[in-house]
Coordinates of C-alpha atoms and ligand atoms in Angstrom, one line a residue:
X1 CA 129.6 143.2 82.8
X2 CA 127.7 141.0 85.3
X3 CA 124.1 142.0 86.6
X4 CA 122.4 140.7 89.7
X5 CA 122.0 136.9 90.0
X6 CA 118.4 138.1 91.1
X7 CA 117.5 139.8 88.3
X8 CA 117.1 136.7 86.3
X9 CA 114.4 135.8 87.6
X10 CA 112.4 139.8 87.5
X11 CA 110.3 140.3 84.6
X12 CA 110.2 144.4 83.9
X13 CA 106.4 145.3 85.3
X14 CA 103.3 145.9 82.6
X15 CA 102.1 148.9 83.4
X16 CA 98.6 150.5 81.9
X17 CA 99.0 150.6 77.9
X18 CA 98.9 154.6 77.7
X19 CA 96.7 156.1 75.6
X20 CA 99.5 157.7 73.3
X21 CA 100.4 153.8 72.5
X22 CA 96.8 153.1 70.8
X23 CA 96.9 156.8 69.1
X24 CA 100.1 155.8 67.5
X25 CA 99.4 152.0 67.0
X26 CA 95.9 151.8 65.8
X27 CA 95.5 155.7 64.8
X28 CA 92.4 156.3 67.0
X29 CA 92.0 159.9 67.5
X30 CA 93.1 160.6 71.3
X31 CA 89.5 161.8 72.3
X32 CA 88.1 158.5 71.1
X33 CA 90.3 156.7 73.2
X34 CA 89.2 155.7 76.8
X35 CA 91.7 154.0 79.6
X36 CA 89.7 151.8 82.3
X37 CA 93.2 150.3 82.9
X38 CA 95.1 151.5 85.7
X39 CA 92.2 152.4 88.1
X40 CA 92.8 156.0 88.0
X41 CA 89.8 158.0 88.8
X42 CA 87.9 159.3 85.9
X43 CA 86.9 162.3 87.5
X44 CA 90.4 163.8 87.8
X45 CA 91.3 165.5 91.1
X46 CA 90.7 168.3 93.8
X47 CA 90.6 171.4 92.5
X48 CA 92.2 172.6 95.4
X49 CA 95.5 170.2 94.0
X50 CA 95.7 172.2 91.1
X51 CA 95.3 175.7 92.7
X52 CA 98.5 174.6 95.2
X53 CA 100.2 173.1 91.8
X54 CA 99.8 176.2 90.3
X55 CA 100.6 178.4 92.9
X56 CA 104.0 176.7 93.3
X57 CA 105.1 176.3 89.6
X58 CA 107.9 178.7 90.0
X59 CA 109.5 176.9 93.2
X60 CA 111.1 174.5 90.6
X61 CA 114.3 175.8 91.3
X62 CA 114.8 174.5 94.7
X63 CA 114.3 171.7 96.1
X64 CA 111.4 170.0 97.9
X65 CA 111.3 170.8 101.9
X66 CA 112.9 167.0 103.2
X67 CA 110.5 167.1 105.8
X68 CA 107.5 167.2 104.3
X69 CA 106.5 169.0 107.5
X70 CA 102.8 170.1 105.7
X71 CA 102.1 166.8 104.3
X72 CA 103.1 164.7 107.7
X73 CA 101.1 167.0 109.6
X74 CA 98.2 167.4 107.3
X75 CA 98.4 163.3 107.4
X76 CA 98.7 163.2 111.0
X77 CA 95.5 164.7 111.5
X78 CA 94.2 163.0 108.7
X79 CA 94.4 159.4 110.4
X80 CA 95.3 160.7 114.3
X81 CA 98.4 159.3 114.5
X82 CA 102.0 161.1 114.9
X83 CA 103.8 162.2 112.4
X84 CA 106.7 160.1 113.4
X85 CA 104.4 156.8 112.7
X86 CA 104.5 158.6 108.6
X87 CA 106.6 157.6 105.8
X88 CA 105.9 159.4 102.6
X89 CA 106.7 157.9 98.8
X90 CA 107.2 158.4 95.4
X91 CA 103.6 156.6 95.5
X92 CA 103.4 154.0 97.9
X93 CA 105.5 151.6 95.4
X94 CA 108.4 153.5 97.0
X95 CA 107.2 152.4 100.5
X96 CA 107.1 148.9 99.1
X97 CA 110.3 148.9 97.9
X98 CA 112.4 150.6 101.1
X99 CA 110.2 148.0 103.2
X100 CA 111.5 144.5 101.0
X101 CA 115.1 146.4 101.0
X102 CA 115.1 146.8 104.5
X103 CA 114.0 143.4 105.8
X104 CA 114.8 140.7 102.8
X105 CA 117.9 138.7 101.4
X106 CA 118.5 135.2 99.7
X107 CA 117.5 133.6 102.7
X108 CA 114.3 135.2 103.2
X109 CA 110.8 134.2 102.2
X110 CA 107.7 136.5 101.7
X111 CA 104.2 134.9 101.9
X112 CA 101.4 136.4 99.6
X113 CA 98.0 135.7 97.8
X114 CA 97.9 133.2 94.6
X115 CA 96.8 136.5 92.9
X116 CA 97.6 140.1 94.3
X117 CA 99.7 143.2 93.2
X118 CA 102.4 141.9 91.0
X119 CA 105.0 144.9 92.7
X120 CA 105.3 142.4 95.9
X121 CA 107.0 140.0 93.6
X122 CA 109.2 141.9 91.9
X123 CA 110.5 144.1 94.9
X124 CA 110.9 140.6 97.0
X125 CA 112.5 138.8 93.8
X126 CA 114.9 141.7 93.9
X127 CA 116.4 141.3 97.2
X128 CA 116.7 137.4 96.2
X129 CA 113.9 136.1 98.3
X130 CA 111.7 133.2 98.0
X131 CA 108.0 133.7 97.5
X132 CA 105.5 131.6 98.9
X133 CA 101.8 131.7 97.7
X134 CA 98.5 130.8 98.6
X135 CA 96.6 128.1 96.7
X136 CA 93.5 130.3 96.7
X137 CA 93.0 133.7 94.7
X138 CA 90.9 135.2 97.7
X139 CA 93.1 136.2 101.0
X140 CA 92.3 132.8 102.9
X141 CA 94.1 133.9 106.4
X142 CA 93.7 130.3 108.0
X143 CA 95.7 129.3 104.6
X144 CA 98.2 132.0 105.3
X145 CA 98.4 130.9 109.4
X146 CA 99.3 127.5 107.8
X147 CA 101.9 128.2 105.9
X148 CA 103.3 131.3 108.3
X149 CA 103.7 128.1 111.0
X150 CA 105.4 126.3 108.7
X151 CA 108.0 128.5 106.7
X152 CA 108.0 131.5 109.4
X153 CA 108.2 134.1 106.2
X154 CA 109.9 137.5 106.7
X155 CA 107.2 139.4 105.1
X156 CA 103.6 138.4 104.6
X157 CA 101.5 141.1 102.2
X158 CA 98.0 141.3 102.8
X159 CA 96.7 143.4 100.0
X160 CA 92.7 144.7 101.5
X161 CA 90.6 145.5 99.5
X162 CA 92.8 143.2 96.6
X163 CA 94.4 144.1 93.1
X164 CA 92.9 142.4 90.7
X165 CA 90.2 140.7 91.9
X166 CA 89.0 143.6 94.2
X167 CA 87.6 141.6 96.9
X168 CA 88.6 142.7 100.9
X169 CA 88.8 141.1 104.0
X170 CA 86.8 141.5 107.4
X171 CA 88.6 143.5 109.6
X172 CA 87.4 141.5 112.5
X173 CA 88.9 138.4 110.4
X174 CA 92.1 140.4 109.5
X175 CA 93.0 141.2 113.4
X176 CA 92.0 137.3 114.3
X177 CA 94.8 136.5 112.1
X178 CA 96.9 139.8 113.3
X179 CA 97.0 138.7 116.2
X180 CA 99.0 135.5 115.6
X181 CA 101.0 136.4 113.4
X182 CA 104.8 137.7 115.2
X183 CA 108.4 138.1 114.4
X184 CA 107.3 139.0 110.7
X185 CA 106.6 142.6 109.1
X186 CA 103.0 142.5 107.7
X187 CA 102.1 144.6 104.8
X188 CA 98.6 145.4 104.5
X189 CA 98.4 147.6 101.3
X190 CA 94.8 149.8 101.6
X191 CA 95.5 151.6 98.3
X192 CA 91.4 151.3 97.5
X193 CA 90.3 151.5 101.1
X194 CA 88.6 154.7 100.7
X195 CA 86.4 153.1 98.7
X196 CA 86.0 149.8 100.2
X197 CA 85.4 152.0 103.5
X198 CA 82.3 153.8 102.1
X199 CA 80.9 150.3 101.0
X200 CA 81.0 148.5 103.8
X201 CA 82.1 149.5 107.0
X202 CA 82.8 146.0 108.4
X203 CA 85.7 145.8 105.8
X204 CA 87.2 149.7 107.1
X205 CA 90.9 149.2 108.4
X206 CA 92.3 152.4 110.5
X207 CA 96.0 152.8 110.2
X208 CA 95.6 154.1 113.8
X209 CA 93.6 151.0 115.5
X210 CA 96.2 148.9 113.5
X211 CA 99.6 150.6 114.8
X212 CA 98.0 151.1 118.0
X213 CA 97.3 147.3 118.5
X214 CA 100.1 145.9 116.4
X215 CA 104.1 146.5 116.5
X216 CA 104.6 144.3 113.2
X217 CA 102.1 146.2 110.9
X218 CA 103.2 148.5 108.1
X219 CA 99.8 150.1 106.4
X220 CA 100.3 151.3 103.4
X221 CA 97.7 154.4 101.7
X222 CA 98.3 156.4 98.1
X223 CA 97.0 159.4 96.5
X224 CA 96.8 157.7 93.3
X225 CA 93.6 155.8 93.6
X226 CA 90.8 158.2 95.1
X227 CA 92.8 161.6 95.4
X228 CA 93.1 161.3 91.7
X229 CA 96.7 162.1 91.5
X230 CA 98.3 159.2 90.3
X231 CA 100.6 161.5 88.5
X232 CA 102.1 163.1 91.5
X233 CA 103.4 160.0 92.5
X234 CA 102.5 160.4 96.5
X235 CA 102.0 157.2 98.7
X236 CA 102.1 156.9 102.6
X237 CA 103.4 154.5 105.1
X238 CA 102.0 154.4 108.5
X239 CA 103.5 151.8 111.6
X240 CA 105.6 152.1 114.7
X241 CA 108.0 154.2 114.9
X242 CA 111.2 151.5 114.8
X243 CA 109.2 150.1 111.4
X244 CA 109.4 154.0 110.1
X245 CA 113.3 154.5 111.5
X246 CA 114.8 151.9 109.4
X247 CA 112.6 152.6 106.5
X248 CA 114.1 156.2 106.4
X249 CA 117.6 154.8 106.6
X250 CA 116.9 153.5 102.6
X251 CA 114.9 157.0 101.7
X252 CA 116.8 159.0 98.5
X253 CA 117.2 162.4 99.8
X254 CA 113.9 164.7 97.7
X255 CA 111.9 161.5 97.1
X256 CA 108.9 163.6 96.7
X257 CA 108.9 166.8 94.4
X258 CA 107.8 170.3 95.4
X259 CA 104.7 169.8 93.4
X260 CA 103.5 166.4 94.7
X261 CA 103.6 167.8 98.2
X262 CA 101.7 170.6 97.7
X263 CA 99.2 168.7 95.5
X264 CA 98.4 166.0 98.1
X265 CA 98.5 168.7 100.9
X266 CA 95.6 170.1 99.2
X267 CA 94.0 167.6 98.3
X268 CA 94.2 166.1 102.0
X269 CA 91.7 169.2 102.7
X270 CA 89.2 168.1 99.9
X271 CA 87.5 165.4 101.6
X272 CA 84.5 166.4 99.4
X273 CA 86.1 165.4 96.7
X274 CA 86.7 162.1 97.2
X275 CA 83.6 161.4 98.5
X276 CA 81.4 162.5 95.1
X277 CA 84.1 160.1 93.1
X278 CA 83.3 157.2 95.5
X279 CA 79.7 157.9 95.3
X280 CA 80.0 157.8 91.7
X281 CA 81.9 155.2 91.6
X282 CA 79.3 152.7 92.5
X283 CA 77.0 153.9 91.2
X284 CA 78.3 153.4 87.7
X285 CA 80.0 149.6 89.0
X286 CA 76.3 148.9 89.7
X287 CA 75.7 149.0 85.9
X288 CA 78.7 146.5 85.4
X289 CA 77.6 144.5 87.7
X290 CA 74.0 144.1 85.6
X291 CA 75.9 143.9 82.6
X292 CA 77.5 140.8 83.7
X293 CA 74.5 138.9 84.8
X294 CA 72.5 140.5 81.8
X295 CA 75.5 138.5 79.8
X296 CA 75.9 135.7 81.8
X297 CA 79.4 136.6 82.6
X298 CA 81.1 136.0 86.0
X299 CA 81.8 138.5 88.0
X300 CA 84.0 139.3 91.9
X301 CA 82.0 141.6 94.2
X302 CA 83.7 144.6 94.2
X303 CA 85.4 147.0 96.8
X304 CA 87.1 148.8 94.5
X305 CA 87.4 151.3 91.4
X306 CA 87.6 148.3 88.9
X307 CA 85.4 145.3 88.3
X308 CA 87.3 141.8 87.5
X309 CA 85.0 140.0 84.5
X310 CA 85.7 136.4 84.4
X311 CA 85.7 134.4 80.7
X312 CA 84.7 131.3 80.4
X313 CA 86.9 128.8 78.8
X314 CA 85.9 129.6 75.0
X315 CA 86.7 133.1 75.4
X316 CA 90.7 134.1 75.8
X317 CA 90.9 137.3 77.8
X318 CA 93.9 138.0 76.1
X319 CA 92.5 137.6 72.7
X320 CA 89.4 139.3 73.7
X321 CA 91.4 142.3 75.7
X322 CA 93.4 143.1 72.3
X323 CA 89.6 143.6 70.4
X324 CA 88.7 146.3 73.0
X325 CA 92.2 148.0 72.3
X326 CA 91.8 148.4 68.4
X327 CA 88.6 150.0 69.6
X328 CA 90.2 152.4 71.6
X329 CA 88.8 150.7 74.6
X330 CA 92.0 149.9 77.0
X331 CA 91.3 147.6 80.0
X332 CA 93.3 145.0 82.2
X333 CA 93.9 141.5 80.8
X334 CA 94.9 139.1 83.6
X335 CA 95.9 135.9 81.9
X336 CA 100.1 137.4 83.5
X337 CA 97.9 136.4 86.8
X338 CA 96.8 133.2 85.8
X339 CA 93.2 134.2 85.4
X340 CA 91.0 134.4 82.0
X341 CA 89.6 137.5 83.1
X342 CA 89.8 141.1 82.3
X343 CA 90.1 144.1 85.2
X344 CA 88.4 146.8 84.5
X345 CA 88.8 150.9 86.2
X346 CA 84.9 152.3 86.4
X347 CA 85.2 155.1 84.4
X348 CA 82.8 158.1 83.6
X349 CA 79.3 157.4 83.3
X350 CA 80.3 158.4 79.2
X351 CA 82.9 156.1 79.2
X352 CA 81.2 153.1 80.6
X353 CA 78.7 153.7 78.1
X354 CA 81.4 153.4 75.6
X355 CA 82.4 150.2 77.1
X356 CA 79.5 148.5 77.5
X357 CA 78.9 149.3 73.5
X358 CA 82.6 148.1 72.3
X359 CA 82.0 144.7 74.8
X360 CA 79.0 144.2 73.0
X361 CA 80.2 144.6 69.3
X362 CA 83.5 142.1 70.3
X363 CA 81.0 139.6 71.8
X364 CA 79.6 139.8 68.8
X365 CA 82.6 139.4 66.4
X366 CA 84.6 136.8 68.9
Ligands
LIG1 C1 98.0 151.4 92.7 C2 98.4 150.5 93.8 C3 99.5 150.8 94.7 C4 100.4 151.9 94.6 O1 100.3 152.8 93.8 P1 101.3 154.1 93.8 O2 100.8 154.9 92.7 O3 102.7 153.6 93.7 O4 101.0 154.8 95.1 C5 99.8 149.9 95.7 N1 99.2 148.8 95.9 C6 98.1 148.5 95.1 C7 97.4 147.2 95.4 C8 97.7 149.3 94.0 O5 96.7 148.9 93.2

């Protein structure tokens, strides 16, 4: 039997530890376990998402409307654009992946951030591409121009606001660079952008404005983040409509079940929702933020649902991550990135509470 020649180089994707792992492993009682790891939001979802879930249980025997007719539409008015400028996802992973099939093979190259969303890799690795990185963590676009110029790559991802270091770009800064940039499918991945949006308003990137003014752009939104239904697995792609075309030609018939639709259709109608969880949001990163300083630690302004902590060089993130977890506490160690730093999801004003007491008593210990 003979795999891929490109899978050689893949390394299978660490997702979130879930908290069933540190039940069994450590035998922490499930309530006393809290998961600031994959930047869920703590405060669950709509409402309305359940009611439509519920309401729907017993369509399981047929299949999902192909269309997605609600969702596009609901979408459509949503961000003003057409429906035929939509692509929907098994969360926008999916979108990621029909994108890097469609355009990439051994001889391309993809361009991306020193540290960003670890998917981009894998998908481009898949389709045997090379991958070219910035020097700097931070999206440095005159650093991206330089090396676009040099290596023309096929795909350059521009993830705003960034996973895991939750900084986001300018969007007067991201259209200078835009606008150079041809002959290449851009990715800019806004999977936070709902919240960096609410926190500063100079950082807000509009699907619309960005299709309208760019042919090459593929934006790419998720109902995992803010929605709170990182469950349903529902993402979105919005660009022009020969970007959308060829990404349907690599869609599985069904991608997105009965129940996701009508979940993220509802939810779409719940602005409310999202906005108390934003609100909240930083309002509780606010107290991580004067943790840090209170603790000397650095820290990376956020635009996000998750703060990234920095260690300095006597503490191992890694080391220090794995104390949290036998106290239940589950968070993000980056040291796979290259950083000594941990990310962690704002949780619940309880939770961060929790965290803030477990950080303290492995500070202690370490
Ligand atoms: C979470 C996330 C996604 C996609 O999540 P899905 O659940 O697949 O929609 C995409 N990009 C970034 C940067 C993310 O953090």
């Amino acid at each position: 039997m003979r795999f891929n020649e490109e899978l050689k180089r893949l390394k299978v994707y660490e997702a979130g530890k879930p908290i069933e792992l540190v039940v069994r492993e450590f035998g922490i009682e499930e309530k006393d376990v809290i998961k600031l790891a994959s930047n869920e939001n703590p405060y669950g979802c709509s409402k309305k998402a359940i009611e439509a879930v519920k309401k729907n249980v017993e369509k399981m025997n047929l299949y999902p409307d192909d269309s997605m007719y609600e969702l596009k539409k609901k979408l459509s008015n949503r961000f003003l654009v057409d429906s035929k400028n939509i692509i929907i996802g098994a969360g926008s992973d999916q979108i990621l992946e029909f994108a890097t099939r469609a355009i990439l093979n051994r001889d391309s190259k993809v361009l991306m951030s020193k540290i960003t969303f670890a998917m981009y890799e894998i998908y481009a690795l898949s389709q045997g591409a090379k991958i070219l990185r910035s020097s700097c963590y931070r999206h440095d676009l005159d650093e991206f121009y330089d090396i676009y110029k040099k290596e023309k790559p096929d795909i350059i991802f521009i993830c705003t606001p960034n996973n895991p270091t939750g900084d986001a770009l300018d969007k007067k800064y991201l259209y200078k660079f835009l606008e150079k940039v041809k002959n290449c499918l851009v990715i800019v991945d806004g999977a936070y952008m709902e919240y960096t949006a609410y926190k500063d308003e100079k950082k807000r990137v509009e699907p619309k404005d960005l299709i309208e003014n760019f042919e090459n752009v593929l934006y790419l939104g998720t109902f995992s983040k803010a929605y709170g239904l990182g469950g349903m697995r529902v993402g979105y792609g919005i660009a022009n409509q020969e970007i959308i075309k060829n990404l349907y030609k690599l869609r599985p018939p069904f991608n997105i079940t009965t129940l996701s639709l009508k979940a993220a259709t509802a939810a779409l109608e719940d602005e409310e929702f999202v906005k108390s969880s934003v609100e909240r949001n930083f309002i509780q990163m606010q107290r991580y933020v004067n943790f840090a300083i209170k603790k000397g630690l650095e820290y990376i302004d956020s635009y996000t649902n998750f703060i990234t902590y920095i260690f300095p060089k006597e503490i191992s993130s890694k080391e220090f991550s794995n104390m949290l977890l036998r106290r239940g506490v589950i968070v993000r160690d980056l040291t796979g990135y290259g950083l000594n730093a941990i990310r962690v999801t704002i949780g619940t004003k309880e939770q961060n509470s929790i965290f803030f007491e477990k950080f303290d008593e492995v500070l202690n210990e370490y």
